Amino acid sequence: MYALVYITTSGEEESKKIGRTIVEERLAGCVNIVSTIESLYWWKGEIEEDNESILIAKTKVSNIENIIKRVKEIHSYENPAILAIPIINGSKEYLDYLDDEIR
């Protein structure tokens, strides 16, 4: 079983740092970065408005907890958004690629 792990970060630079780390450590086979998004959210009783970045990691379900732990270790946020979304199907060739690249 495979999953996408959706992570918001403070910006493109932090997304690249986190993405490179989890790919180098073979926790994800590939990451995609959406450089700039606008976010509105509640934080400590106030509505915040920020520019952020999205990091999307493609991985195996068995690696989700390790990704969450590793991201928390290096992320600048006190409480980063880290959400796992199951992949219900995909091309056999791409899923085989993930199998080859992820430990």
Tab-separated table of C-alpha atoms in Angstrom:
chain	number	residue	atom	x	y	z
A	1	MET	CA	0.000	0.000	0.000
A	2	TYR	CA	1.189	3.497	-0.855
A	3	ALA	CA	0.424	7.019	0.319
A	4	LEU	CA	0.978	10.677	-0.357
A	5	VAL	CA	2.193	12.657	2.643
A	6	TYR	CA	1.073	16.296	2.458
A	7	ILE	CA	3.273	18.692	4.446
A	8	THR	CA	3.035	22.475	4.664
A	9	THR	CA	6.236	24.435	5.299
A	10	SER	CA	7.367	28.027	5.787
A	11	GLY	CA	8.460	28.252	2.148
A	12	GLU	CA	10.209	26.648	-0.799
A	13	GLU	CA	13.616	26.541	0.905
A	14	GLU	CA	12.268	24.576	3.872
A	15	SER	CA	10.310	22.259	1.547
A	16	LYS	CA	13.518	21.515	-0.382
A	17	LYS	CA	15.439	20.834	2.840
A	18	ILE	CA	12.798	18.473	4.222
A	19	GLY	CA	12.150	16.864	0.836
A	20	ARG	CA	15.826	16.216	0.180
A	21	THR	CA	16.200	14.679	3.638
A	22	ILE	CA	13.333	12.211	3.302
A	23	VAL	CA	14.356	11.226	-0.238
A	24	GLU	CA	18.037	10.795	0.720
A	25	GLU	CA	16.980	8.654	3.681
A	26	ARG	CA	14.804	6.542	1.320
A	27	LEU	CA	11.636	7.322	3.285
A	28	ALA	CA	10.023	8.591	0.066
A	29	GLY	CA	10.712	7.757	-3.555
A	30	CYS	CA	9.859	11.235	-4.809
A	31	VAL	CA	8.644	14.577	-3.510
A	32	ASN	CA	6.856	17.418	-5.262
A	33	ILE	CA	6.999	21.027	-4.110
A	34	VAL	CA	4.339	23.659	-4.690
A	35	SER	CA	6.393	26.786	-4.069
A	36	THR	CA	3.828	29.292	-2.847
A	37	ILE	CA	0.356	28.965	-1.399
A	38	GLU	CA	-1.711	31.338	0.698
A	39	SER	CA	-2.917	29.839	3.960
A	40	LEU	CA	-5.580	30.991	6.408
A	41	TYR	CA	-5.795	29.089	9.682
A	42	TRP	CA	-6.563	29.288	13.379
A	43	TRP	CA	-3.482	29.448	15.605
A	44	LYS	CA	-3.629	30.111	19.336
A	45	GLY	CA	-7.067	31.750	19.156
A	46	GLU	CA	-6.277	34.027	16.200
A	47	ILE	CA	-6.806	33.715	12.453
A	48	GLU	CA	-3.406	33.751	10.750
A	49	GLU	CA	-2.676	34.511	7.103
A	50	ASP	CA	0.641	33.321	5.672
A	51	ASN	CA	2.443	32.399	2.499
A	52	GLU	CA	3.618	28.811	2.735
A	53	SER	CA	4.825	25.965	0.547
A	54	ILE	CA	3.477	22.434	0.082
A	55	LEU	CA	5.641	19.342	0.030
A	56	ILE	CA	4.011	16.135	-1.242
A	57	ALA	CA	5.947	12.929	-0.599
A	58	LYS	CA	5.186	9.649	-2.384
A	59	THR	CA	5.872	6.708	-0.104
A	60	LYS	CA	4.771	3.367	1.321
A	61	VAL	CA	2.240	3.293	4.154
A	62	SER	CA	4.855	1.494	6.258
A	63	ASN	CA	7.037	4.642	6.159
A	64	ILE	CA	4.412	7.184	7.242
A	65	GLU	CA	5.277	7.147	10.953
A	66	ASN	CA	9.001	7.477	10.158
A	67	ILE	CA	8.299	10.420	7.856
A	68	ILE	CA	6.153	12.128	10.496
A	69	LYS	CA	8.894	11.647	13.110
A	70	ARG	CA	11.680	12.858	10.800
A	71	VAL	CA	9.730	15.893	9.561
A	72	LYS	CA	8.950	16.946	13.143
A	73	GLU	CA	12.671	16.744	13.974
A	74	ILE	CA	13.704	19.193	11.241
A	75	HIS	CA	10.598	21.347	10.635
A	76	SER	CA	10.556	24.969	11.814
A	77	TYR	CA	6.902	24.854	12.909
A	78	GLU	CA	5.782	23.963	16.418
A	79	ASN	CA	2.889	21.930	14.966
A	80	PRO	CA	3.422	21.238	11.243
A	81	ALA	CA	0.589	19.937	9.069
A	82	ILE	CA	1.591	16.399	8.102
A	83	LEU	CA	-1.262	14.422	6.561
A	84	ALA	CA	-1.141	10.972	4.960
A	85	ILE	CA	-3.496	10.317	2.058
A	86	PRO	CA	-3.838	6.727	0.805
A	87	ILE	CA	-3.152	5.939	-2.836
A	88	ILE	CA	-5.874	3.526	-3.878
A	89	ASN	CA	-4.360	2.717	-7.278
A	90	GLY	CA	-1.674	3.777	-9.715
A	91	SER	CA	0.301	2.654	-12.718
A	92	LYS	CA	2.129	-0.598	-12.037
A	93	GLU	CA	5.343	0.835	-13.461
A	94	TYR	CA	5.263	3.853	-11.123
A	95	LEU	CA	4.426	1.765	-8.068
A	96	ASP	CA	7.270	-0.621	-9.016
A	97	TYR	CA	9.548	2.432	-9.191
A	98	LEU	CA	8.500	3.418	-5.654
A	99	ASP	CA	9.206	-0.134	-4.470
A	100	ASP	CA	12.712	0.075	-5.940
A	101	GLU	CA	13.544	3.473	-4.439
A	102	ILE	CA	12.034	3.309	-0.939
A	103	ARG	CA	13.548	1.243	1.852
